[in-house]
Amino acid sequence: MPSSLIRPIPLAALALAAACAALPARAQSVHDMAWLAGCWRGHGGEAGTVEHWLAPAGGTMLGMSRTVRQGKTVEFEFMQLRQLPDGTLALMPQPSGRPATVFRLLSSGPREAVFENPTHDFPQRIAYARQEDSRLLASIEGLRNGAPRRIEFAFSRVVCEDAASQP
């Protein structure tokens, strides 16, 4: 290549590229997750198997879920979406009353988000995808006992007052 075609990259451009690489991949706020707000009834679960998300307010979205089997609550979870001090959007689930685990936003789109914590036992990833106005797919995945595992949870939007009612 002729030396006349080789131009040095300005130092300012290199500094800008390095600064951008150090930033989180997305500059999202909790308000960008508003598509998740509402009441969702789980498919294939018993009446009362639901996930509820409050609309964004005060820099957070709060959620909760309950799984019912044979007429009894067998699992529950409290969740929060908030920005961490470094600006990264994070999902912090608290399954069955355990302490919260931080999952940082890995990727997102207008109606989907993937959160990751590679050091967590299982799952290492949690994803939400709004498939239609009335459908939501959540999934957890990662390695469990050295083997890859993925579990999906399909939901339909319901009126919040009707979410836990018996059919």
Tab-separated table of N, CA and C in Angstrom:
chain	number	residue	atom	x	y	z
A	1	MET	N	0.852	-1.164	0.000
A	1	MET	CA	0.000	0.000	0.000
A	1	MET	C	0.899	1.227	0.000
A	2	PRO	N	0.630	2.184	-0.866
A	2	PRO	CA	1.460	3.380	-0.900
A	2	PRO	C	1.353	4.146	0.408
A	3	SER	N	2.467	4.688	0.855
A	3	SER	CA	2.475	5.413	2.129
A	3	SER	C	1.609	6.647	2.089
A	4	SER	N	1.299	7.174	0.908
A	4	SER	CA	0.443	8.362	0.821
A	4	SER	C	-0.999	8.041	1.207
A	5	LEU	N	-1.387	6.757	1.158
A	5	LEU	CA	-2.748	6.368	1.529
A	5	LEU	C	-2.868	6.046	3.011
A	6	ILE	N	-1.753	5.895	3.686
A	6	ILE	CA	-1.785	5.585	5.111
A	6	ILE	C	-1.775	6.895	5.873
A	7	ARG	N	-2.829	7.114	6.631
A	7	ARG	CA	-2.910	8.336	7.415
A	7	ARG	C	-2.970	7.955	8.883
A	8	PRO	N	-2.252	8.675	9.716
A	8	PRO	CA	-2.321	8.375	11.146
A	8	PRO	C	-3.706	8.693	11.695
A	9	ILE	N	-4.153	7.872	12.608
A	9	ILE	CA	-5.436	8.125	13.263
A	9	ILE	C	-5.207	9.187	14.329
A	10	PRO	N	-5.991	10.255	14.297
A	10	PRO	CA	-5.796	11.296	15.306
A	10	PRO	C	-5.940	10.719	16.714
A	11	LEU	N	-5.117	11.215	17.617
A	11	LEU	CA	-5.119	10.762	19.000
A	11	LEU	C	-6.490	10.948	19.640
A	12	ALA	N	-7.185	12.013	19.307
A	12	ALA	CA	-8.520	12.265	19.870
A	12	ALA	C	-9.495	11.163	19.454
A	13	ALA	N	-9.392	10.683	18.215
A	13	ALA	CA	-10.282	9.609	17.749
A	13	ALA	C	-10.008	8.317	18.506
A	14	LEU	N	-8.730	8.032	18.754
A	14	LEU	CA	-8.392	6.836	19.535
A	14	LEU	C	-8.924	6.951	20.962
A	15	ALA	N	-8.790	8.112	21.560
A	15	ALA	CA	-9.290	8.317	22.923
A	15	ALA	C	-10.799	8.160	22.973
A	16	LEU	N	-11.506	8.692	21.969
A	16	LEU	CA	-12.964	8.562	21.921
A	16	LEU	C	-13.368	7.102	21.771
A	17	ALA	N	-12.686	6.362	20.915
A	17	ALA	CA	-13.005	4.941	20.729
A	17	ALA	C	-12.777	4.164	22.018
A	18	ALA	N	-11.690	4.451	22.718
A	18	ALA	CA	-11.413	3.765	23.987
A	18	ALA	C	-12.469	4.100	25.027
A	19	ALA	N	-12.897	5.357	25.078
A	19	ALA	CA	-13.924	5.754	26.052
A	19	ALA	C	-15.246	5.068	25.744
A	20	CYS	N	-15.605	4.985	24.473
A	20	CYS	CA	-16.863	4.330	24.098
A	20	CYS	C	-16.825	2.840	24.419
A	21	ALA	N	-15.689	2.200	24.230
A	21	ALA	CA	-15.568	0.775	24.528
A	21	ALA	C	-15.724	0.515	26.015
A	22	ALA	N	-15.381	1.479	26.844
A	22	ALA	CA	-15.474	1.299	28.287
A	22	ALA	C	-16.893	1.526	28.804
A	23	LEU	N	-17.750	2.150	28.010
A	23	LEU	CA	-19.125	2.419	28.433
A	23	LEU	C	-20.000	1.189	28.255
A	24	PRO	N	-21.106	1.100	28.997
A	24	PRO	CA	-22.059	0.021	28.736
A	24	PRO	C	-22.532	0.089	27.282
A	25	ALA	N	-22.864	-1.056	26.716
A	25	ALA	CA	-23.241	-1.119	25.304
A	25	ALA	C	-24.516	-0.341	25.015
A	26	ARG	N	-25.340	-0.108	25.998
A	26	ARG	CA	-26.586	0.603	25.813
A	26	ARG	C	-26.688	1.725	26.841
A	27	ALA	N	-27.305	2.773	26.439
A	27	ALA	CA	-27.590	3.855	27.381
A	27	ALA	C	-29.096	3.850	27.583
A	28	GLN	N	-29.614	2.850	28.274
A	28	GLN	CA	-31.050	2.695	28.466
A	28	GLN	C	-31.470	3.160	29.833
A	29	SER	N	-32.727	3.546	29.918
A	29	SER	CA	-33.297	3.885	31.219
A	29	SER	C	-34.426	2.910	31.515
A	30	VAL	N	-34.895	2.949	32.724
A	30	VAL	CA	-36.020	2.102	33.128
A	30	VAL	C	-37.236	2.401	32.252
A	31	HIS	N	-37.393	3.654	31.829
A	31	HIS	CA	-38.547	4.023	31.002
A	31	HIS	C	-38.560	3.280	29.668
A	32	ASP	N	-37.399	2.848	29.189
A	32	ASP	CA	-37.343	2.081	27.946
A	32	ASP	C	-37.919	0.675	28.111
A	33	MET	N	-38.164	0.266	29.349
A	33	MET	CA	-38.732	-1.059	29.623
A	33	MET	C	-40.242	-0.996	29.879
A	34	ALA	N	-40.868	0.143	29.636
A	34	ALA	CA	-42.298	0.316	29.909
A	34	ALA	C	-43.157	-0.734	29.205
A	35	TRP	N	-42.693	-1.294	28.100
A	35	TRP	CA	-43.442	-2.317	27.372
A	35	TRP	C	-43.689	-3.576	28.216
A	36	LEU	N	-42.941	-3.740	29.292
A	36	LEU	CA	-43.088	-4.905	30.168
A	36	LEU	C	-44.203	-4.710	31.208
A	37	ALA	N	-44.595	-3.459	31.455
A	37	ALA	CA	-45.577	-3.166	32.500
A	37	ALA	C	-46.910	-3.853	32.220
A	38	GLY	N	-47.547	-4.313	33.274
A	38	GLY	CA	-48.860	-4.918	33.160
A	38	GLY	C	-48.928	-6.246	33.883
A	39	CYS	N	-50.021	-6.915	33.671
A	39	CYS	CA	-50.278	-8.211	34.305
A	39	CYS	C	-50.259	-9.290	33.242
A	40	TRP	N	-49.577	-10.376	33.554
A	40	TRP	CA	-49.343	-11.461	32.607
A	40	TRP	C	-49.685	-12.789	33.264
A	41	ARG	N	-50.518	-13.582	32.625
A	41	ARG	CA	-50.882	-14.912	33.124
A	41	ARG	C	-50.057	-15.950	32.379
A	42	GLY	N	-49.471	-16.882	33.137
A	42	GLY	CA	-48.640	-17.915	32.542
A	42	GLY	C	-49.460	-18.948	31.790
A	43	HIS	N	-48.965	-19.351	30.615
A	43	HIS	CA	-49.600	-20.431	29.842
A	43	HIS	C	-49.216	-21.753	30.475
A	44	GLY	N	-50.091	-22.666	30.473
A	44	GLY	CA	-49.775	-24.000	30.963
A	44	GLY	C	-49.706	-24.083	32.476
A	45	GLY	N	-49.919	-22.981	33.145
A	45	GLY	CA	-49.903	-22.996	34.601
A	45	GLY	C	-51.315	-22.935	35.143
A	46	GLU	N	-51.433	-23.165	36.412
A	46	GLU	CA	-52.742	-23.089	37.047
A	46	GLU	C	-53.159	-21.644	37.231
A	47	ALA	N	-54.449	-21.451	37.473
A	47	ALA	CA	-54.937	-20.114	37.790
A	47	ALA	C	-54.127	-19.580	38.961
A	48	GLY	N	-53.747	-18.321	38.875
A	48	GLY	CA	-52.920	-17.731	39.917
A	48	GLY	C	-51.447	-17.703	39.566
A	49	THR	N	-51.046	-18.384	38.460
A	49	THR	CA	-49.670	-18.322	37.999
A	49	THR	C	-49.547	-17.063	37.151
A	50	VAL	N	-48.940	-16.020	37.738
A	50	VAL	CA	-48.929	-14.699	37.125
A	50	VAL	C	-47.596	-13.992	37.346
A	51	GLU	N	-47.381	-12.958	36.522
A	51	GLU	CA	-46.283	-12.031	36.723
A	51	GLU	C	-46.842	-10.638	36.511
A	52	HIS	N	-46.608	-9.746	37.468
A	52	HIS	CA	-47.096	-8.371	37.406
A	52	HIS	C	-45.894	-7.437	37.404
A	53	TRP	N	-45.944	-6.411	36.546
A	53	TRP	CA	-44.911	-5.375	36.511
A	53	TRP	C	-45.582	-4.013	36.597
A	54	LEU	N	-45.153	-3.197	37.565
A	54	LEU	CA	-45.631	-1.824	37.670
A	54	LEU	C	-44.944	-0.972	36.611
A	55	ALA	N	-45.629	0.079	36.173
A	55	ALA	CA	-45.050	1.012	35.204
A	55	ALA	C	-43.842	1.714	35.821
A	56	PRO	N	-42.935	2.197	34.990
A	56	PRO	CA	-41.767	2.902	35.524
A	56	PRO	C	-42.175	4.143	36.324
A	57	ALA	N	-41.541	4.323	37.462
A	57	ALA	CA	-41.744	5.516	38.292
A	57	ALA	C	-40.592	5.582	39.280
A	58	GLY	N	-40.119	6.765	39.548
A	58	GLY	CA	-39.068	6.940	40.543
A	58	GLY	C	-37.773	6.230	40.214
A	59	GLY	N	-37.534	5.961	38.930
A	59	GLY	CA	-36.294	5.298	38.540
A	59	GLY	C	-36.310	3.794	38.682
A	60	THR	N	-37.496	3.212	38.938
A	60	THR	CA	-37.586	1.758	39.070
A	60	THR	C	-38.826	1.222	38.366
A	61	MET	N	-38.790	-0.048	38.083
A	61	MET	CA	-39.975	-0.840	37.765
A	61	MET	C	-39.936	-1.982	38.760
A	62	LEU	N	-41.051	-2.224	39.403
A	62	LEU	CA	-41.135	-3.317	40.371
A	62	LEU	C	-42.035	-4.406	39.815
A	63	GLY	N	-41.647	-5.652	40.048
A	63	GLY	CA	-42.427	-6.776	39.570
A	63	GLY	C	-42.521	-7.855	40.620
A	64	MET	N	-43.484	-8.739	40.405
A	64	MET	CA	-43.607	-9.910	41.266
A	64	MET	C	-44.231	-11.027	40.460
A	65	SER	N	-43.901	-12.250	40.860
A	65	SER	CA	-44.493	-13.403	40.190
A	65	SER	C	-44.873	-14.450	41.230
A	66	ARG	N	-45.805	-15.287	40.827
A	66	ARG	CA	-46.254	-16.375	41.698
A	66	ARG	C	-46.548	-17.572	40.809
A	67	THR	N	-46.072	-18.733	41.231
A	67	THR	CA	-46.346	-19.988	40.531
A	67	THR	C	-47.197	-20.861	41.437
A	68	VAL	N	-48.309	-21.339	40.885
A	68	VAL	CA	-49.255	-22.158	41.637
A	68	VAL	C	-49.294	-23.549	41.024
A	69	ARG	N	-49.197	-24.570	41.889
A	69	ARG	CA	-49.347	-25.965	41.466
A	69	ARG	C	-50.249	-26.667	42.457
A	70	GLN	N	-51.184	-27.406	41.933
A	70	GLN	CA	-52.152	-28.139	42.754
A	70	GLN	C	-52.789	-27.231	43.800
A	71	GLY	N	-53.115	-26.008	43.360
A	71	GLY	CA	-53.825	-25.075	44.227
A	71	GLY	C	-52.976	-24.402	45.297
A	72	LYS	N	-51.651	-24.587	45.268
A	72	LYS	CA	-50.790	-23.984	46.286
A	72	LYS	C	-49.660	-23.180	45.629
A	73	THR	N	-49.290	-22.074	46.269
A	73	THR	CA	-48.143	-21.297	45.799
A	73	THR	C	-46.881	-22.095	46.087
A	74	VAL	N	-46.127	-22.400	45.023
A	74	VAL	CA	-44.902	-23.181	45.181
A	74	VAL	C	-43.652	-22.333	44.954
A	75	GLU	N	-43.812	-21.203	44.290
A	75	GLU	CA	-42.696	-20.287	44.073
A	75	GLU	C	-43.250	-18.877	43.999
A	76	PHE	N	-42.425	-17.910	44.443
A	76	PHE	CA	-42.759	-16.506	44.258
A	76	PHE	C	-41.455	-15.751	44.085
A	77	GLU	N	-41.570	-14.561	43.500
A	77	GLU	CA	-40.365	-13.779	43.254
A	77	GLU	C	-40.709	-12.298	43.225
A	78	PHE	N	-39.872	-11.504	43.863
A	78	PHE	CA	-39.960	-10.058	43.778
A	78	PHE	C	-38.829	-9.615	42.864
A	79	MET	N	-39.095	-8.616	42.011
A	79	MET	CA	-38.103	-8.186	41.030
A	79	MET	C	-38.079	-6.671	40.954
A	80	GLN	N	-36.917	-6.147	40.622
A	80	GLN	CA	-36.822	-4.721	40.354
A	80	GLN	C	-35.911	-4.488	39.164
A	81	LEU	N	-36.286	-3.489	38.389
A	81	LEU	CA	-35.454	-2.987	37.304
A	81	LEU	C	-35.026	-1.594	37.719
A	82	ARG	N	-33.736	-1.319	37.687
A	82	ARG	CA	-33.233	0.011	38.046
A	82	ARG	C	-31.867	0.208	37.434
A	83	GLN	N	-31.455	1.464	37.390
A	83	GLN	CA	-30.124	1.763	36.899
A	83	GLN	C	-29.143	1.710	38.052
A	84	LEU	N	-28.021	1.065	37.807
A	84	LEU	CA	-26.955	0.979	38.788
A	84	LEU	C	-26.197	2.314	38.808
A	85	PRO	N	-25.401	2.553	39.825
A	85	PRO	CA	-24.648	3.813	39.895
A	85	PRO	C	-23.805	4.103	38.646
A	86	ASP	N	-23.350	3.046	37.944
A	86	ASP	CA	-22.554	3.276	36.730
A	86	ASP	C	-23.420	3.533	35.497
A	87	GLY	N	-24.751	3.571	35.672
A	87	GLY	CA	-25.668	3.854	34.577
A	87	GLY	C	-26.216	2.627	33.882
A	88	THR	N	-25.699	1.444	34.186
A	88	THR	CA	-26.165	0.208	33.565
A	88	THR	C	-27.544	-0.159	34.093
A	89	LEU	N	-28.441	-0.523	33.191
A	89	LEU	CA	-29.761	-1.005	33.592
A	89	LEU	C	-29.600	-2.431	34.117
A	90	ALA	N	-30.257	-2.730	35.238
A	90	ALA	CA	-30.113	-4.057	35.839
A	90	ALA	C	-31.456	-4.602	36.280
A	91	LEU	N	-31.596	-5.906	36.181
A	91	LEU	CA	-32.723	-6.663	36.713
A	91	LEU	C	-32.224	-7.322	37.986
A	92	MET	N	-33.006	-7.178	39.074
A	92	MET	CA	-32.590	-7.751	40.351
A	92	MET	C	-33.720	-8.616	40.915
A	93	PRO	N	-33.721	-9.905	40.571
A	93	PRO	CA	-34.742	-10.810	41.105
A	93	PRO	C	-34.405	-11.280	42.515
A	94	GLN	N	-35.457	-11.538	43.282
A	94	GLN	CA	-35.337	-12.109	44.625
A	94	GLN	C	-36.269	-13.313	44.699
A	95	PRO	N	-35.834	-14.480	44.240
A	95	PRO	CA	-36.721	-15.648	44.230
A	95	PRO	C	-36.979	-16.200	45.627
A	96	SER	N	-38.235	-16.414	45.927
A	96	SER	CA	-38.676	-17.042	47.184
A	96	SER	C	-38.047	-16.417	48.423
A	97	GLY	N	-37.902	-15.086	48.405
A	97	GLY	CA	-37.417	-14.364	49.565
A	97	GLY	C	-35.916	-14.325	49.735
A	98	ARG	N	-35.159	-14.900	48.809
A	98	ARG	CA	-33.695	-14.852	48.907
A	98	ARG	C	-33.197	-13.443	48.582
A	99	PRO	N	-31.942	-13.145	48.901
A	99	PRO	CA	-31.396	-11.823	48.558
A	99	PRO	C	-31.388	-11.602	47.046
A	100	ALA	N	-31.443	-10.349	46.646
A	100	ALA	CA	-31.447	-9.997	45.222
A	100	ALA	C	-30.107	-10.347	44.577
A	101	THR	N	-30.182	-10.761	43.314
A	101	THR	CA	-29.008	-10.999	42.482
A	101	THR	C	-29.056	-9.997	41.343
A	102	VAL	N	-27.943	-9.378	41.022
A	102	VAL	CA	-27.888	-8.361	39.976
A	102	VAL	C	-27.558	-9.006	38.633
A	103	PHE	N	-28.435	-8.772	37.648
A	103	PHE	CA	-28.221	-9.178	36.265
A	103	PHE	C	-28.168	-7.899	35.441
A	104	ARG	N	-27.019	-7.624	34.825
A	104	ARG	CA	-26.831	-6.402	34.048
A	104	ARG	C	-27.385	-6.579	32.637
A	105	LEU	N	-27.915	-5.485	32.082
A	105	LEU	CA	-28.430	-5.523	30.721
A	105	LEU	C	-27.313	-5.882	29.761
A	106	LEU	N	-27.528	-6.929	28.968
A	106	LEU	CA	-26.556	-7.380	27.984
A	106	LEU	C	-26.905	-6.839	26.603
A	107	SER	N	-28.199	-6.945	26.240
A	107	SER	CA	-28.660	-6.452	24.944
A	107	SER	C	-30.135	-6.110	25.071
A	108	SER	N	-30.581	-5.246	24.157
A	108	SER	CA	-31.987	-4.852	24.211
A	108	SER	C	-32.442	-4.335	22.865
A	109	GLY	N	-33.754	-4.296	22.725
A	109	GLY	CA	-34.401	-3.733	21.546
A	109	GLY	C	-35.671	-3.060	22.006
A	110	PRO	N	-36.501	-2.627	21.080
A	110	PRO	CA	-37.714	-1.904	21.462
A	110	PRO	C	-38.688	-2.725	22.317
A	111	ARG	N	-38.661	-4.050	22.186
A	111	ARG	CA	-39.588	-4.904	22.935
A	111	ARG	C	-38.901	-6.162	23.440
A	112	GLU	N	-37.616	-6.049	23.755
A	112	GLU	CA	-36.898	-7.200	24.291
A	112	GLU	C	-35.691	-6.726	25.089
A	113	ALA	N	-35.298	-7.562	26.032
A	113	ALA	CA	-34.123	-7.255	26.848
A	113	ALA	C	-33.535	-8.554	27.374
A	114	VAL	N	-32.199	-8.629	27.385
A	114	VAL	CA	-31.480	-9.781	27.910
A	114	VAL	C	-30.543	-9.264	29.000
A	115	PHE	N	-30.636	-9.888	30.171
A	115	PHE	CA	-29.813	-9.521	31.314
A	115	PHE	C	-28.885	-10.685	31.625
A	116	GLU	N	-27.685	-10.370	32.116
A	116	GLU	CA	-26.699	-11.431	32.332
A	116	GLU	C	-25.928	-11.223	33.636
A	117	ASN	N	-25.646	-12.356	34.289
A	117	ASN	CA	-24.726	-12.404	35.425
A	117	ASN	C	-23.936	-13.702	35.263
A	118	PRO	N	-22.780	-13.638	34.595
A	118	PRO	CA	-22.030	-14.864	34.293
A	118	PRO	C	-21.502	-15.588	35.529
A	119	THR	N	-21.475	-14.949	36.692
A	119	THR	CA	-20.961	-15.609	37.898
A	119	THR	C	-22.065	-16.270	38.722
A	120	HIS	N	-23.324	-16.092	38.328
A	120	HIS	CA	-24.432	-16.690	39.081
A	120	HIS	C	-24.515	-18.184	38.775
A	121	ASP	N	-24.968	-18.977	39.748
A	121	ASP	CA	-25.022	-20.431	39.540
A	121	ASP	C	-25.982	-20.805	38.411
A	122	PHE	N	-27.244	-20.491	38.529
A	122	PHE	CA	-28.231	-20.679	37.469
A	122	PHE	C	-29.426	-19.835	37.822
A	123	PRO	N	-29.933	-19.109	36.880
A	123	PRO	CA	-29.487	-18.926	35.507
A	123	PRO	C	-28.384	-17.880	35.431
A	124	GLN	N	-27.729	-17.836	34.270
A	124	GLN	CA	-26.766	-16.767	34.020
A	124	GLN	C	-27.382	-15.674	33.144
A	125	ARG	N	-28.474	-16.010	32.452
A	125	ARG	CA	-29.178	-15.027	31.606
A	125	ARG	C	-30.670	-15.093	31.861
A	126	ILE	N	-31.276	-13.913	31.847
A	126	ILE	CA	-32.728	-13.777	31.946
A	126	ILE	C	-33.156	-12.878	30.800
A	127	ALA	N	-34.152	-13.317	30.034
A	127	ALA	CA	-34.603	-12.543	28.875
A	127	ALA	C	-36.110	-12.349	28.910
A	128	TYR	N	-36.534	-11.206	28.407
A	128	TYR	CA	-37.954	-10.903	28.201
A	128	TYR	C	-38.107	-10.442	26.761
A	129	ALA	N	-39.158	-10.943	26.087
A	129	ALA	CA	-39.446	-10.514	24.723
A	129	ALA	C	-40.957	-10.374	24.567
A	130	ARG	N	-41.385	-9.197	24.197
A	130	ARG	CA	-42.799	-8.934	23.934
A	130	ARG	C	-43.057	-9.358	22.504
A	131	GLN	N	-43.789	-10.468	22.314
A	131	GLN	CA	-43.982	-11.034	20.987
A	131	GLN	C	-45.116	-10.346	20.229
A	132	GLU	N	-46.141	-9.983	20.923
A	132	GLU	CA	-47.277	-9.244	20.368
A	132	GLU	C	-47.757	-8.351	21.498
A	133	ASP	N	-48.780	-7.566	21.245
A	133	ASP	CA	-49.294	-6.728	22.328
A	133	ASP	C	-49.787	-7.563	23.500
A	134	SER	N	-50.237	-8.783	23.216
A	134	SER	CA	-50.820	-9.590	24.287
A	134	SER	C	-49.988	-10.807	24.675
A	135	ARG	N	-48.775	-10.918	24.151
A	135	ARG	CA	-47.920	-12.083	24.438
A	135	ARG	C	-46.542	-11.642	24.944
A	136	LEU	N	-46.042	-12.385	25.920
A	136	LEU	CA	-44.725	-12.130	26.485
A	136	LEU	C	-44.023	-13.466	26.660
A	137	LEU	N	-42.759	-13.529	26.293
A	137	LEU	CA	-41.960	-14.726	26.505
A	137	LEU	C	-40.801	-14.358	27.410
A	138	ALA	N	-40.694	-15.042	28.516
A	138	ALA	CA	-39.556	-14.873	29.424
A	138	ALA	C	-38.754	-16.165	29.373
A	139	SER	N	-37.464	-16.045	29.581
A	139	SER	CA	-36.647	-17.257	29.607
A	139	SER	C	-35.486	-17.062	30.574
A	140	ILE	N	-35.053	-18.192	31.107
A	140	ILE	CA	-33.835	-18.234	31.916
A	140	ILE	C	-32.939	-19.277	31.274
A	141	GLU	N	-31.633	-19.005	31.266
A	141	GLU	CA	-30.734	-19.976	30.650
A	141	GLU	C	-29.337	-19.858	31.227
A	142	GLY	N	-28.572	-20.890	30.965
A	142	GLY	CA	-27.188	-20.922	31.408
A	142	GLY	C	-26.748	-22.351	31.603
A	143	LEU	N	-25.638	-22.488	32.272
A	143	LEU	CA	-25.114	-23.820	32.571
A	143	LEU	C	-25.623	-24.260	33.934
A	144	ARG	N	-26.104	-25.494	33.986
A	144	ARG	CA	-26.509	-26.107	35.246
A	144	ARG	C	-25.839	-27.458	35.306
A	145	ASN	N	-24.991	-27.633	36.319
A	145	ASN	CA	-24.188	-28.861	36.441
A	145	ASN	C	-23.387	-29.123	35.176
A	146	GLY	N	-22.866	-28.050	34.575
A	146	GLY	CA	-22.007	-28.165	33.400
A	146	GLY	C	-22.727	-28.343	32.079
A	147	ALA	N	-24.049	-28.468	32.102
A	147	ALA	CA	-24.804	-28.665	30.866
A	147	ALA	C	-25.663	-27.426	30.576
A	148	PRO	N	-25.748	-27.033	29.296
A	148	PRO	CA	-26.587	-25.885	28.965
A	148	PRO	C	-28.065	-26.206	29.205
A	149	ARG	N	-28.778	-25.220	29.730
A	149	ARG	CA	-30.205	-25.419	30.012
A	149	ARG	C	-30.942	-24.127	29.732
A	150	ARG	N	-32.132	-24.234	29.173
A	150	ARG	CA	-32.992	-23.078	28.898
A	150	ARG	C	-34.410	-23.435	29.293
A	151	ILE	N	-35.054	-22.542	30.022
A	151	ILE	CA	-36.444	-22.729	30.424
A	151	ILE	C	-37.223	-21.505	29.961
A	152	GLU	N	-38.328	-21.728	29.263
A	152	GLU	CA	-39.149	-20.634	28.756
A	152	GLU	C	-40.462	-20.553	29.527
A	153	PHE	N	-40.953	-19.320	29.643
A	153	PHE	CA	-42.217	-19.041	30.315
A	153	PHE	C	-43.037	-18.162	29.378
A	154	ALA	N	-44.148	-18.689	28.872
A	154	ALA	CA	-45.019	-17.936	27.971
A	154	ALA	C	-46.156	-17.320	28.779
A	155	PHE	N	-46.459	-16.061	28.484
A	155	PHE	CA	-47.491	-15.320	29.199
A	155	PHE	C	-48.430	-14.644	28.220
A	156	SER	N	-49.658	-14.421	28.673
A	156	SER	CA	-50.641	-13.607	27.959
A	156	SER	C	-51.041	-12.453	28.853
A	157	ARG	N	-51.241	-11.287	28.237
A	157	ARG	CA	-51.668	-10.117	28.992
A	157	ARG	C	-53.096	-10.331	29.483
A	158	VAL	N	-53.335	-9.954	30.728
A	158	VAL	CA	-54.682	-10.018	31.307
A	158	VAL	C	-54.947	-8.709	32.038
A	159	VAL	N	-56.219	-8.460	32.296
A	159	VAL	CA	-56.588	-7.325	33.126
A	159	VAL	C	-56.093	-7.621	34.529
A	160	CYS	N	-55.422	-6.671	35.146
A	160	CYS	CA	-54.780	-6.941	36.438
A	160	CYS	C	-55.756	-7.464	37.489
A	161	GLU	N	-56.944	-6.952	37.533
A	161	GLU	CA	-57.913	-7.419	38.524
A	161	GLU	C	-58.296	-8.880	38.295
A	162	ASP	N	-58.155	-9.347	37.053
A	162	ASP	CA	-58.533	-10.717	36.707
A	162	ASP	C	-57.349	-11.689	36.739
A	163	ALA	N	-56.148	-11.184	36.973
A	163	ALA	CA	-54.943	-12.010	36.818
A	163	ALA	C	-54.951	-13.248	37.704
A	164	ALA	N	-55.440	-13.147	38.920
A	164	ALA	CA	-55.377	-14.277	39.845
A	164	ALA	C	-56.716	-14.969	40.022
A	165	SER	N	-57.714	-14.551	39.269
A	165	SER	CA	-59.049	-15.151	39.458
A	165	SER	C	-59.097	-16.549	38.862
A	166	GLN	N	-59.953	-17.345	39.408
A	166	GLN	CA	-60.138	-18.708	38.919
A	166	GLN	C	-60.939	-18.659	37.617
A	167	PRO	N	-60.639	-19.546	36.665
A	167	PRO	CA	-61.378	-19.560	35.395
A	167	PRO	C	-62.812	-20.011	35.595
